[in-house]
XYZ file of C-alpha atoms in Angstrom:
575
model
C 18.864 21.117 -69.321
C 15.573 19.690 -70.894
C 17.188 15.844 -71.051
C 18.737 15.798 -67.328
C 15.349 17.412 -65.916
C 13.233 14.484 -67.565
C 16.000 12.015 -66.058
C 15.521 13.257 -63.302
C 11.650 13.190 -63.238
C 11.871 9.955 -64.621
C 13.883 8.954 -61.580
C 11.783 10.344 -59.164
C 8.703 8.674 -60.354
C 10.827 5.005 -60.439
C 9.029 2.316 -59.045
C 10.899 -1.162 -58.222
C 8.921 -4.333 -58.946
C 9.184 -6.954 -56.132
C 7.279 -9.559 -57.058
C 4.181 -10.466 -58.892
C 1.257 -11.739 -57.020
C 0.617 -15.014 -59.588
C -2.625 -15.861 -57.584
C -4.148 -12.420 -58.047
C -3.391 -11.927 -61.502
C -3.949 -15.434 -62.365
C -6.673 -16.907 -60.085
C -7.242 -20.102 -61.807
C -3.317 -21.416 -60.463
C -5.359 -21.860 -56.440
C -6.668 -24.893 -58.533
C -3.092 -26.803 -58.322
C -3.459 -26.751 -54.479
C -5.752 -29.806 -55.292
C -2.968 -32.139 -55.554
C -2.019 -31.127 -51.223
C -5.596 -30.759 -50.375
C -6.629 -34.339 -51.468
C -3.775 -36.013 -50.130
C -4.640 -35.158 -46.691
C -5.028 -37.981 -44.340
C -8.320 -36.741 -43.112
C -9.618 -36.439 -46.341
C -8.142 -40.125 -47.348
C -9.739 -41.986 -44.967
C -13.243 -40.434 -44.893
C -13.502 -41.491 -48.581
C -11.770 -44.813 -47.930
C -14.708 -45.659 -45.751
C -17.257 -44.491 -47.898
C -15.662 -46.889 -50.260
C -15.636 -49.815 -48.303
C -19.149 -48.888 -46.725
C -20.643 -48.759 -50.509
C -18.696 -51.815 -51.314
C -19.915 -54.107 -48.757
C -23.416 -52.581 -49.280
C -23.000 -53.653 -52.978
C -21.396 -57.400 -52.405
C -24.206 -57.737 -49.985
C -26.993 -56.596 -52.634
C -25.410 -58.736 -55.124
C -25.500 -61.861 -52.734
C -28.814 -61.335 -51.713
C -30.287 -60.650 -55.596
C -31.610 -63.259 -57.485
C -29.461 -64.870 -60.030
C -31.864 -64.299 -63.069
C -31.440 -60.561 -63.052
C -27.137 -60.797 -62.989
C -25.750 -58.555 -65.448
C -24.504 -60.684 -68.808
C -20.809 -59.681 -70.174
C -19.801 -56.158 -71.327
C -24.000 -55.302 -70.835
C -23.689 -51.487 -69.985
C -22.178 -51.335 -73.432
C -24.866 -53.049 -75.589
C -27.071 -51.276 -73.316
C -25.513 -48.215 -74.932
C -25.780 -49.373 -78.533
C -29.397 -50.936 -78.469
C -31.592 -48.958 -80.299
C -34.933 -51.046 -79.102
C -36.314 -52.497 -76.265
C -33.131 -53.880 -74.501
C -35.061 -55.903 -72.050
C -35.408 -58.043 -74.754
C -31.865 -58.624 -75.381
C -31.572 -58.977 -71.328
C -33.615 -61.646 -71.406
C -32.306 -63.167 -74.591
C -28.527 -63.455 -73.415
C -30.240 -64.638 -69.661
C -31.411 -67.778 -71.984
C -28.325 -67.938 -73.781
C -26.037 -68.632 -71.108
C -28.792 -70.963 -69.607
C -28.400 -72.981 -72.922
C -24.471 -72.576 -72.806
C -24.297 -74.368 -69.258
C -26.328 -77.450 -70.491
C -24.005 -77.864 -73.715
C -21.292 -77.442 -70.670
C -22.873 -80.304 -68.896
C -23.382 -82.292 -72.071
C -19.572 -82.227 -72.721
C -19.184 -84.264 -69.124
C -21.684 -86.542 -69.846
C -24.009 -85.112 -68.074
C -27.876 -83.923 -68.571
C -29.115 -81.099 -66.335
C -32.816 -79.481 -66.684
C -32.171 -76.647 -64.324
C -28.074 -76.516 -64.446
C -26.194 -73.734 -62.488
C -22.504 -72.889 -62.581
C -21.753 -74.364 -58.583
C -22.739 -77.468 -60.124
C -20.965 -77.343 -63.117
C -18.116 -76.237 -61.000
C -18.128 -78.668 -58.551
C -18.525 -81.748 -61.342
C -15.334 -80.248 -63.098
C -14.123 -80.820 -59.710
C -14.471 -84.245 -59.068
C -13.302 -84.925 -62.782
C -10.419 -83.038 -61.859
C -9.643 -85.452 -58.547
C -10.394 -88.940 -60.819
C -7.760 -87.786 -63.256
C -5.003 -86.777 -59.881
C -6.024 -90.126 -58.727
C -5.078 -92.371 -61.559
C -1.773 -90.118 -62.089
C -1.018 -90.876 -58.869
C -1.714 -93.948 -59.389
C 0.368 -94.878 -61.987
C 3.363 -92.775 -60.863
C 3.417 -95.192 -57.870
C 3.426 -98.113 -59.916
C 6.950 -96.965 -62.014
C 9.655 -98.834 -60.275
C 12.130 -96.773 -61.337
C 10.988 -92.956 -60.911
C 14.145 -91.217 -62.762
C 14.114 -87.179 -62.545
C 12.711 -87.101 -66.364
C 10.082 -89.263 -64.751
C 9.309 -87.305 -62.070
C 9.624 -84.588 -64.215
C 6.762 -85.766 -66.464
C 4.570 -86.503 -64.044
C 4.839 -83.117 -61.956
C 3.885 -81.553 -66.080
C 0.969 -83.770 -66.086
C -0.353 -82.952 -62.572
C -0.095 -79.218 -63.938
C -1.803 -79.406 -67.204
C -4.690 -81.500 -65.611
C -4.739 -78.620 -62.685
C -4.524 -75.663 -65.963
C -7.254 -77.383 -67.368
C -9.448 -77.740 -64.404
C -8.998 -74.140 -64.100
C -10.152 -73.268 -67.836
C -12.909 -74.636 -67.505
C -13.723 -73.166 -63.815
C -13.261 -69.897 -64.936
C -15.182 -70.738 -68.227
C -18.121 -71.600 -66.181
C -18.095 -68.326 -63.868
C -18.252 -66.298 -66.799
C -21.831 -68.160 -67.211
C -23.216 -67.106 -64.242
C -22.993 -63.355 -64.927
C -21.945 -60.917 -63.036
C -23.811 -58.885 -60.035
C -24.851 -55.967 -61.030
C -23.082 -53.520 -58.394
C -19.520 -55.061 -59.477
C -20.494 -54.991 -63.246
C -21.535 -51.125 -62.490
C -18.446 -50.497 -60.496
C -16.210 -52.230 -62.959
C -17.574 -50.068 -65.642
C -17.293 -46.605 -63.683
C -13.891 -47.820 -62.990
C -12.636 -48.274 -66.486
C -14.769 -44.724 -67.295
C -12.949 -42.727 -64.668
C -9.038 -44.195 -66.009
C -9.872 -43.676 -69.965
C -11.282 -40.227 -68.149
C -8.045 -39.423 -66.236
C -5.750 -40.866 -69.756
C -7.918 -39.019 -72.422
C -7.773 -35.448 -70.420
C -4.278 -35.865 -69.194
C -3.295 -36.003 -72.895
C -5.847 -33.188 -74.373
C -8.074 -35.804 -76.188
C -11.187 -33.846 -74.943
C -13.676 -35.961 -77.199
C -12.827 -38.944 -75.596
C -12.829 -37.544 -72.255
C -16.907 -35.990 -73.642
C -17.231 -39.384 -74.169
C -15.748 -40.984 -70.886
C -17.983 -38.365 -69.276
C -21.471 -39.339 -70.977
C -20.670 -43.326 -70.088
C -19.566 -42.321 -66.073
C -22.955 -39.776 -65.374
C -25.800 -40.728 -68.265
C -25.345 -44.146 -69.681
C -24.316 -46.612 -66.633
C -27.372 -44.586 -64.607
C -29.877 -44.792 -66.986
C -28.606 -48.706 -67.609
C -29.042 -49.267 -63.580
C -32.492 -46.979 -63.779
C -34.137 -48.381 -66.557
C -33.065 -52.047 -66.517
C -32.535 -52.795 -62.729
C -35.035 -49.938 -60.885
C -35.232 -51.516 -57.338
C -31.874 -52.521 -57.148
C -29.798 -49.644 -58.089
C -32.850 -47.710 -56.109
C -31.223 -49.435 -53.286
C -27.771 -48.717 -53.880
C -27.819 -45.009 -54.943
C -30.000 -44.437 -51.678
C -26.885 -45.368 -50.261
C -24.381 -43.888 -51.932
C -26.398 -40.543 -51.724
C -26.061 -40.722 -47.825
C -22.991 -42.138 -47.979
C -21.490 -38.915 -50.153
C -23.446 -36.584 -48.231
C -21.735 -37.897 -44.937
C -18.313 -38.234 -45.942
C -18.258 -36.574 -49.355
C -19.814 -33.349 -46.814
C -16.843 -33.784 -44.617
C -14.046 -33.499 -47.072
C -15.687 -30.526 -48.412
C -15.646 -28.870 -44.952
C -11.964 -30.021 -44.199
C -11.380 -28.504 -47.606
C -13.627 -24.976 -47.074
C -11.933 -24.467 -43.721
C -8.079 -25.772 -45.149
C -8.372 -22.622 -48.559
C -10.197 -20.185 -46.159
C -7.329 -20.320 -43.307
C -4.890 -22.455 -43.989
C -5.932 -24.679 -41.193
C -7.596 -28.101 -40.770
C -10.401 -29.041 -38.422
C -10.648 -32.615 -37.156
C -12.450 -35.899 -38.752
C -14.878 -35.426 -35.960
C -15.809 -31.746 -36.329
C -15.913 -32.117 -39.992
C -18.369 -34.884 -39.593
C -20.408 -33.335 -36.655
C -20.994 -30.470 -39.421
C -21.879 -32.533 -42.263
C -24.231 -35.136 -39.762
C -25.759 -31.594 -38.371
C -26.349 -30.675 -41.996
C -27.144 -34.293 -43.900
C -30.434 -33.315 -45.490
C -29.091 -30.079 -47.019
C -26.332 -32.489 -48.663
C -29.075 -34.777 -49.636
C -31.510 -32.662 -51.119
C -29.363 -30.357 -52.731
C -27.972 -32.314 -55.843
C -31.945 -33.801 -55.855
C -33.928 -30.810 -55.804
C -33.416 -30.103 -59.411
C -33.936 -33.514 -60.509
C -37.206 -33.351 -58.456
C -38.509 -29.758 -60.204
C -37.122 -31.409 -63.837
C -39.460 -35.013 -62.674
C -42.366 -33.063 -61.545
C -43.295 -30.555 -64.514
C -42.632 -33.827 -66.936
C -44.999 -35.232 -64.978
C -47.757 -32.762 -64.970
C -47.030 -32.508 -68.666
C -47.131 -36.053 -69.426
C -50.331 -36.180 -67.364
C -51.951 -33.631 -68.754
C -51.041 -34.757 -72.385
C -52.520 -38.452 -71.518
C -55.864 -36.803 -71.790
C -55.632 -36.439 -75.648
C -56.130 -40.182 -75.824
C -59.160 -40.388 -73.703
C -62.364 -41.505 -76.328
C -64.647 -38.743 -76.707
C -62.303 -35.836 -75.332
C -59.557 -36.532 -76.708
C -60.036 -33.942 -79.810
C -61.426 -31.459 -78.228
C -58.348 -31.826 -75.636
C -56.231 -31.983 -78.488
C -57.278 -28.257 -79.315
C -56.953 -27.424 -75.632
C -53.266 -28.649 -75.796
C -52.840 -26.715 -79.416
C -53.510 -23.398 -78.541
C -51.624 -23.697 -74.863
C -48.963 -25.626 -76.345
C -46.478 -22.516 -75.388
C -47.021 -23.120 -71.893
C -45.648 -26.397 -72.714
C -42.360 -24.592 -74.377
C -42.115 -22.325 -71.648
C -42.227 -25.318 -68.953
C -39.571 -27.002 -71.371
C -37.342 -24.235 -71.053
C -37.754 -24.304 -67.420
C -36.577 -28.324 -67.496
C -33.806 -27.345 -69.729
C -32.213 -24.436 -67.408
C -32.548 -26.556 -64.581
C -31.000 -29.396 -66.279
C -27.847 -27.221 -67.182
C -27.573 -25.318 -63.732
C -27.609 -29.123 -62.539
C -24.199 -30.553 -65.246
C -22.671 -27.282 -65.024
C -22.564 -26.070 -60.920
C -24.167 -29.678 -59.854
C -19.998 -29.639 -58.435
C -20.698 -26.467 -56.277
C -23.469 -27.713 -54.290
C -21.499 -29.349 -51.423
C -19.123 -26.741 -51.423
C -21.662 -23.806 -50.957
C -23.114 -25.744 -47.676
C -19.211 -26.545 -46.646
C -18.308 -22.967 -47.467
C -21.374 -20.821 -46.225
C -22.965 -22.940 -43.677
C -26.342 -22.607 -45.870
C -28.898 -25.169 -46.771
C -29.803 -27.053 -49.754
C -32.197 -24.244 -51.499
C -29.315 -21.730 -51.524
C -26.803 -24.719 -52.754
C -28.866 -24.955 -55.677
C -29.485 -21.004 -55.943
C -25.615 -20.106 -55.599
C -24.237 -23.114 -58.061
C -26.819 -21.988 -60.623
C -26.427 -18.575 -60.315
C -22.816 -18.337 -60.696
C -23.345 -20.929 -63.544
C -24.864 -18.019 -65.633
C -23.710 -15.271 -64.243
C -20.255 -16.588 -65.511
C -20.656 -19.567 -67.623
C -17.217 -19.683 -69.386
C -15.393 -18.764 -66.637
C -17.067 -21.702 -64.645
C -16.466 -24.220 -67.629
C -12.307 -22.730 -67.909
C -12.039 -23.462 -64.106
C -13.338 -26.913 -64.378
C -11.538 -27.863 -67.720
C -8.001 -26.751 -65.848
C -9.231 -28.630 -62.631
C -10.616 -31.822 -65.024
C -6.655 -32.184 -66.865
C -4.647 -31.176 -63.649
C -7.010 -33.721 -61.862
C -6.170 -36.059 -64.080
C -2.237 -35.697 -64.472
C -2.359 -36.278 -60.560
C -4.592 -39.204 -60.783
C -2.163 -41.320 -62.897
C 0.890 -39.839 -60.847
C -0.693 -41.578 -57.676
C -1.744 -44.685 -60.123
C 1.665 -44.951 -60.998
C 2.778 -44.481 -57.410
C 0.825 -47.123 -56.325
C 1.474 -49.495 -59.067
C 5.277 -48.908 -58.002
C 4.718 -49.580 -54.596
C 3.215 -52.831 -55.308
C 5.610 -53.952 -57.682
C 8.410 -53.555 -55.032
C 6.684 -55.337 -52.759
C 6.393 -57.853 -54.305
C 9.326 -58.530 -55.555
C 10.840 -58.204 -52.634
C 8.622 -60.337 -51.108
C 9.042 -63.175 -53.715
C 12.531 -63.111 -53.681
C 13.261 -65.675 -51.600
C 10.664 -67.930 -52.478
C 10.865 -70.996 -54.402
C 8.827 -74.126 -55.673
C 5.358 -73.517 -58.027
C 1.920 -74.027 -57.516
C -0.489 -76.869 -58.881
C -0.806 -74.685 -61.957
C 2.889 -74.541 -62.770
C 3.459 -71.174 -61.973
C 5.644 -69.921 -59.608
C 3.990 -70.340 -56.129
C 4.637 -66.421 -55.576
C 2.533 -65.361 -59.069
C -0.237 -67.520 -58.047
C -0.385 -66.129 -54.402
C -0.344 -62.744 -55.542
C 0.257 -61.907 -59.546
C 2.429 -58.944 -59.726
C 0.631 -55.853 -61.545
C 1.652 -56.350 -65.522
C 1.351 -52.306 -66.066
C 0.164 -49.044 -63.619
C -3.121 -48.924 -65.729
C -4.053 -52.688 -64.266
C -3.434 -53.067 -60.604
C -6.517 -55.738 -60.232
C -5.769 -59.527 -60.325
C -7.124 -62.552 -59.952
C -6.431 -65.948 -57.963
C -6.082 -69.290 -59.042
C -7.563 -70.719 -55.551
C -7.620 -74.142 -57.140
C -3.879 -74.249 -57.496
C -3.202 -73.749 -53.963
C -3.617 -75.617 -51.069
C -5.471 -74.717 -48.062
C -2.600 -72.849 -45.991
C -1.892 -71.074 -49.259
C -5.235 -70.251 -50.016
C -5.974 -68.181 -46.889
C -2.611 -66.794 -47.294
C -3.821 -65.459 -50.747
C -6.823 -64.568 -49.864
C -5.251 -62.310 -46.439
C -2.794 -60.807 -49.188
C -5.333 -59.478 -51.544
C -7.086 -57.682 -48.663
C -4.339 -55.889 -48.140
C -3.294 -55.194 -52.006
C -7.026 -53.867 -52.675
C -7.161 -52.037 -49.649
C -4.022 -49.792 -51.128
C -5.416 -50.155 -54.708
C -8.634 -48.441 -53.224
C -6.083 -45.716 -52.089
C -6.524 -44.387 -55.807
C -10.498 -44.137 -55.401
C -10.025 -42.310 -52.192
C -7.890 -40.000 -53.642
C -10.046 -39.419 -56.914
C -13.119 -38.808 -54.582
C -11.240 -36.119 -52.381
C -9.532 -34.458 -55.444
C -13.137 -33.987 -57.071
C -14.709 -32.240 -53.607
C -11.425 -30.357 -52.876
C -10.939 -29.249 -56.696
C -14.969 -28.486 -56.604
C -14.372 -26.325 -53.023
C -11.496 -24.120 -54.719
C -13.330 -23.823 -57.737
C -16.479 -22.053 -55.774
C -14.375 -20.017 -54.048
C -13.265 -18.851 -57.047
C -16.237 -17.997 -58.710
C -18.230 -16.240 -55.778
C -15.008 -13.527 -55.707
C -15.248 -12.962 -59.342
C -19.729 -12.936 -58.513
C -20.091 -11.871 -55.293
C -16.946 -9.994 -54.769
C -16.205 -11.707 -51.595
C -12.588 -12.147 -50.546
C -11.980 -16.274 -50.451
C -10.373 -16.168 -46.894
C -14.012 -16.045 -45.602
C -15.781 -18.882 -44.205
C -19.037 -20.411 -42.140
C -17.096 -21.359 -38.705
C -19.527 -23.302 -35.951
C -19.366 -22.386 -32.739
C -18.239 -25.509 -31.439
C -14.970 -24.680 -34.217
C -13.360 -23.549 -30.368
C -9.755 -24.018 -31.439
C -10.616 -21.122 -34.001
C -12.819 -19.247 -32.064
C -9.847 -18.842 -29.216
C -6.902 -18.645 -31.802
C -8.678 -15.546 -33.603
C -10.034 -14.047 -30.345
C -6.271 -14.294 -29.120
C -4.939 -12.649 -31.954
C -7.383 -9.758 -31.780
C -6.483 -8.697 -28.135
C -3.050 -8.944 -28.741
C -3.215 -6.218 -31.536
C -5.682 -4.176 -29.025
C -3.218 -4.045 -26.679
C -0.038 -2.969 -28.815
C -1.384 -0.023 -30.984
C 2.109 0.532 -31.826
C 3.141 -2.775 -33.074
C 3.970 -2.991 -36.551
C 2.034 -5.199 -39.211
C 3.864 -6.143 -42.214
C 7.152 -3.333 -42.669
C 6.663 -1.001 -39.896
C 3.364 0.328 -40.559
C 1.726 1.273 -37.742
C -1.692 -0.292 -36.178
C -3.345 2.655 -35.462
C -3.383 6.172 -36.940
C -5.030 9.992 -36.456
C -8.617 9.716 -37.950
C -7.798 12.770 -39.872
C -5.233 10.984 -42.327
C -7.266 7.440 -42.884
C -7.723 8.418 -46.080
C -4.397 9.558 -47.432
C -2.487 6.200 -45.630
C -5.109 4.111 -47.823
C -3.654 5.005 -50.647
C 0.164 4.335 -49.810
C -0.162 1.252 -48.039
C -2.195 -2.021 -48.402
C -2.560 -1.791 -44.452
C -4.653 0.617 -42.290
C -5.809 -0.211 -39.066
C -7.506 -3.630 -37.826
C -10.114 -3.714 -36.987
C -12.318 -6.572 -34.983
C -14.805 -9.361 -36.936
C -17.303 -9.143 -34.402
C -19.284 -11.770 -35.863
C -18.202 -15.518 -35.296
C -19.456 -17.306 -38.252
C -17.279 -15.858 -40.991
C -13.355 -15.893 -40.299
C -10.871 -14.588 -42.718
C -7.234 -16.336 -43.475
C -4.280 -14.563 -41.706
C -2.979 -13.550 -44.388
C -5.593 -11.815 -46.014
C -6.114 -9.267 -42.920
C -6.024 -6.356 -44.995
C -9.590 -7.329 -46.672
C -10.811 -6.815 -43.010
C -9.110 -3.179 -42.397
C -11.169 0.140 -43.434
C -11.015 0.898 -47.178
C -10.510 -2.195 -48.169
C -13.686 -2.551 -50.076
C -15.283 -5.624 -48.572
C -16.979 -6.133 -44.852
C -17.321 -9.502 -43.161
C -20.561 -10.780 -43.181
C-alpha cells in the first residue's frame, strides 16, 4: 500500500545522528582552549621573566633618571584632559611640589633653598627619636609603672611612631614618582577596569580602557618623556619579541598537534627569528612615519619667502596626491589595530618573516573584517572572565596564607598594629593584591623579614601578568588559525616545524612506516588503508577516510587527528 511503501522508503533512507562536531559548526568555541593554553608552565615562566627583565630594566631607569623629570600624581590622566601645551603644566606641578617641601620644612623650623624629600625624611626622623627619647624618659622616672601606666605609654610610643609615618609618607608623595612605575601602575589599573568592564558587557568602558592602555599612556611617555620611554620600549620590544615569540610558538605547535615543544626549542626559534618579531609590529608604523614625513616636508615649503605662493599652487592642484597618501596612512593604520595581534602568530605559525606578518594580518583583516573583530570580541570577554578567575585565585591563595601564617603570632608593631599586618597587610579585596610597608614600625630583624616576604607575595602577584601576557599570544595564535581556514582554506592542524623539531620529525616518520607496512590495518571503524584505484572515487563519498598517504615535506605537519585532510579527496594538500 501507498503509506507502508513510503514507511518503508522513509526507513531505508534513515540516518542516525551521533554527534555534532561543535568545533566545525561553530569555530569560534577553539577560542576557550585559551584558558589551558596560557596556563602552561612553559608559557608562565617565559612571560614571568620578561616581567621581571622589564621590571628591573625600569627600576634601574628610574634610579638612574634625574629627579626633575619624575612623573607628578595621577599625570597620565591630566595628560589626557589637557587641551594645551602640557609641558607647561609638567613644569608647573614640578614647582609646586618644590614649593610644598619648603612649607614642609618651614613647619619643622627649618629653612631649605634647595630641599629634597631624603632630607625632609630624615629630619622627621630625628624629630621622631627626640620625642621616643623624652617618653622614655619620663616613663623611667614613674615610680610606680601600673598596667594603665604602661598602657599609656606603649599608646603614646604608637601615636608618635603613626605620626612619624604620616608625615614620611606625606613627603614621598613630594618627590614624584619614576616614570616606568607611574606608567606601569597606570597600564595596570587599564588592563583590570579592561578585564571588569568586558567580563560584564560594558563595552564602552572597555573602548575606553582600550584607548588609555595603547594611545594615551604611549603618546604621554612619547611626547612628554622621548628618551626615556625610547629606552624602555626598545626593551620591551626585544623583550616581547624573545619571549612573547616563544609562547606564540609553544602555542602554534600546542593547536596544530596537540603537542608542546620545549622552553629551549621555542626560544632557539624565536632567537633564530628576532628581527622578523621586531620589525613586524614596526614596519607599519615606519610606512605611516615616513609618508607624514615627506608630506610634512614637502608642505614646509609653502612657508619659504618668495616661493611660498607659488608652492602653495603647486600643493593646490596636487593636493589629491596628498588624499591618496592619506588613505594609504589610514589603511595601514587599521591593518595595524585590527591584525597588529596576528603578527607573531603568522611567524610562530608559518615560519615566515616580518613582510608576510604584516601582509597575512592585514590581509585577512579585510578580507574578513567582522569575522576578525567577532573572534577577538569573544576572545577579549572570555579573556577577561579568566583573568579575574586567576585574580581571584590568587587573591585566595594569599589570603590563606596569611592567615595561616599569622595565626600564631602575637604582640604589634611600633605603629600599633598587629606585628603580622605590618609585616605583610593581608589583601583587603581580589581587585587589590598590592600593599605597602610601614618599614619605620619595625625593627631591623623585622624589616628584612618584610622586605624577604614581599618578594615572594609580588613574585605570585606577577603570576597574574604572566598569565594575561600568555592568554593574549595564545588567544591571538588560535584566533589566526582561525581566520587563514576561513581565507586561505587551510586545515589548522598545519604548521612550520624546524628541522631541529627531531622529537616530531621521528614521531611522524614512525607513524608513517608503520601504516606502510600494515595496508590492512584499520583507521578509525574498520576501514581499510588501502583500496583498488578503480573505486577511489566511490569510497570518498561514504567515508571521511581513504588512503594515507605520506607528507613528504618536513616543514608543515598536520595534528593526528586531522589525518583525513592529508588523504586523496580531501580537498587540501600540505604545503
Amino acid at each position: 500500500m501507498p503509506l507502508n511503501r513510503e514507511a518503508q522508503t522513509m526507513a531505508d533512507n534513515a540516518h542516525t545522528l551521533r554527534g555534532i562536531d561543535y568545533k566545525a559548526a561553530f569555530p569560534f568555541v577553539h577560542l576557550f582552549r585559551g584558558f589551558r593554553l596560557a596556563i602552561d608552565p612553559s608559557k608562565l615562566v617565559l612571560a614571568l621573566g620578561a616581567l621581571l627583565l622589564l621590571y628591573l630594566g625600569g627600576r634601574a631607569l628610574d634610579a638612574i633618571w634625574p629627579n626633575e623629570h619624575r612623573a607628578g600624581t595621577g599625570e597620565i590622566e591630566a595628560y589626557d584632559r589637557s587641551t594645551g601645551d602640557f609641558s607647561v603644566h609638567r613644569k608647573r606641578a614640578a614647582a609646586d611640589r618644590v614649593e610644598d617641601l619648603k612649607s614642609e620644612f618651614l613647619s619643622i623650623g627649618k629653612t631649605e633653598e634647595r630641599p629634597t624629600v631624603r632630607k625632609l625624611i630624615s629630619e622627621r626622623k630625628r624629630l621622631r627619636d627626640e620625642q621616643i627619647t623624652r617618653e622614655n624618659d619620663a616613663y623611667s622616672k614613674i615610680a610606680d609603672k601600673t598596667p594603665a601606666v604602661r598602657d599609656e605609654h606603649e599608646r603614646q610610643l604608637q601615636r608618635i611612631n603613626a605620626t612619624y609615618s604620616a608625615h614620611a609618607e606625606r613627603a614621598s608623595s613630594l618627590a614624584g614618582e619614576g616614570l616606568f612605575m607611574h606608567f606601569l601602575t597606570h597600564q595596570v589599573h587599564q588592563v583590570d577596569a579592561l578585564a571588569e568592564s568586558a567580563a560584564s558587557l560594558n563595552l564602552p568602558m572597555a573602548a575606553e580602557s582600550l584607548r588609555q592602555f595603547f594611545f594615551v599612556a604611549p603618546a604621554w611617555a612619547i611626547t612628554q618623556h622621548p628618551v626615556y620611554f625610547t629606552l624602555l620600549f626598545a626593551l620591551l620590544i626585544l623583550l616581547m619579541a624573545i619571549c612573547g615569540g616563544a609562547i606564540t610558538r609553544i602555542a602554534a605547535v600546542q593547536v596544530a598537534r596537540d603537542e608542546k615543544i620545549s622552553v629551549r626549542q621555542a626560544l632557539r626559534f624565536s632567537t633564530g627569528k628576532v628581527l622578523s618579531f621586531i620589525f613586524a609590529p614596526l614596519i607599519p608604523i615606519i610606512i605611516i612615519l615616513a609618508i607624514a614625513v615627506v608630506l610634512g616636508v614637502l608642505s614646509m615649503f609653502m612657508s619659504v619667502p618668495y616661493i611660498g605662493g607659488i608652492w602653495s599652487i603647486v600643493i593646490g592642484a596636487l593636493f589629491f596626491l596628498a588624499l591618496l597618501a592619506g588613505l594609504v596612512m589610514t589603511l595601514t593604520a587599521l591593518g595595524l589595530i585590527g591584525g597588529g595581534h596576528l603578527m607573531y602568530p603568522t611567524i610562530a605559525v608559518e615560519g615566515s618573516d616580518s613582510f608576510d606578518a604584516v601582509s597575512r594580518s592585514f590581509s585577512y583583516m579585510y578580507a574578513r573584517p567582522w569575522q576578525l573583530v567577532f573572534y577577538t570580541l569573544v576572545a577579549l570577554v572570555y579573556g577577561a572572565i579568566t583573568y579575574l578567575f586567576v585574580r581571584f585565585f590568587i587573591y585566595l591563595l594569599l589570603l590563606l596564607t596569611h592567615g595561616a601564617v599569622g595565626m600564631f603570632m602575637w604582640g604589634n608593631a611600633a605603629d600599633g598594629r598587629p606585628l603580622m599586618d605590618t609585616l605583610w597587610p593581608a589583601p583587603p579585596h581580589f581587585m587589590n593584591l598590592s600593599y605597602g610597608i610601614n618599614f619605620s614600625a619595625l625593627n631591623g630583624g623585622h624589616s628584612v623579614g618584610a622586605a624577604l616576604i614581599s618578594f615572594w607575595v609580588y613574585l605570585t602577584i606577577s603570576l597574574l601578568g604572566a598569565y594575561a601576557i600568555s592568554l593574549y599570544y595564545s588567544s591571538s595564535t588560535v584566533i589566526y588559525y582561525l581566520m587563514r581556514k576561513e581565507v586561505d582554506a587551510t586545515g589548522m592542524d598545519e604548521v612550520y616545524l624546524e628541522p631541529g623539531d627531531d622529537e616530531f620529525a621521528d614521531a611522524g616518520t614512525a607513524t608513517d612506516a608503520a601504516a606502510s607496512s600494515d595496508p590492512a590495518a584499520p583507521i578509525d571503524s574498520g576501514t581499510p588503508t588501502s583500496m583498488p584505484a578503480s573505486t577511489a572515487s566511490s569510497a570518498e563519498s561514504s567515508s571521511p577516510l581513504s588512503s594515507p598517504s605520506t607528507i613528504s615535506s618536513p616543514v608543515v605537519e598536520r595534528g593526528p587527528d586531522k589525518l583525513a585532510d592529508t588523504l586523496p579527496g580531501s580537498g587540501s594538500t600540505a604545503t
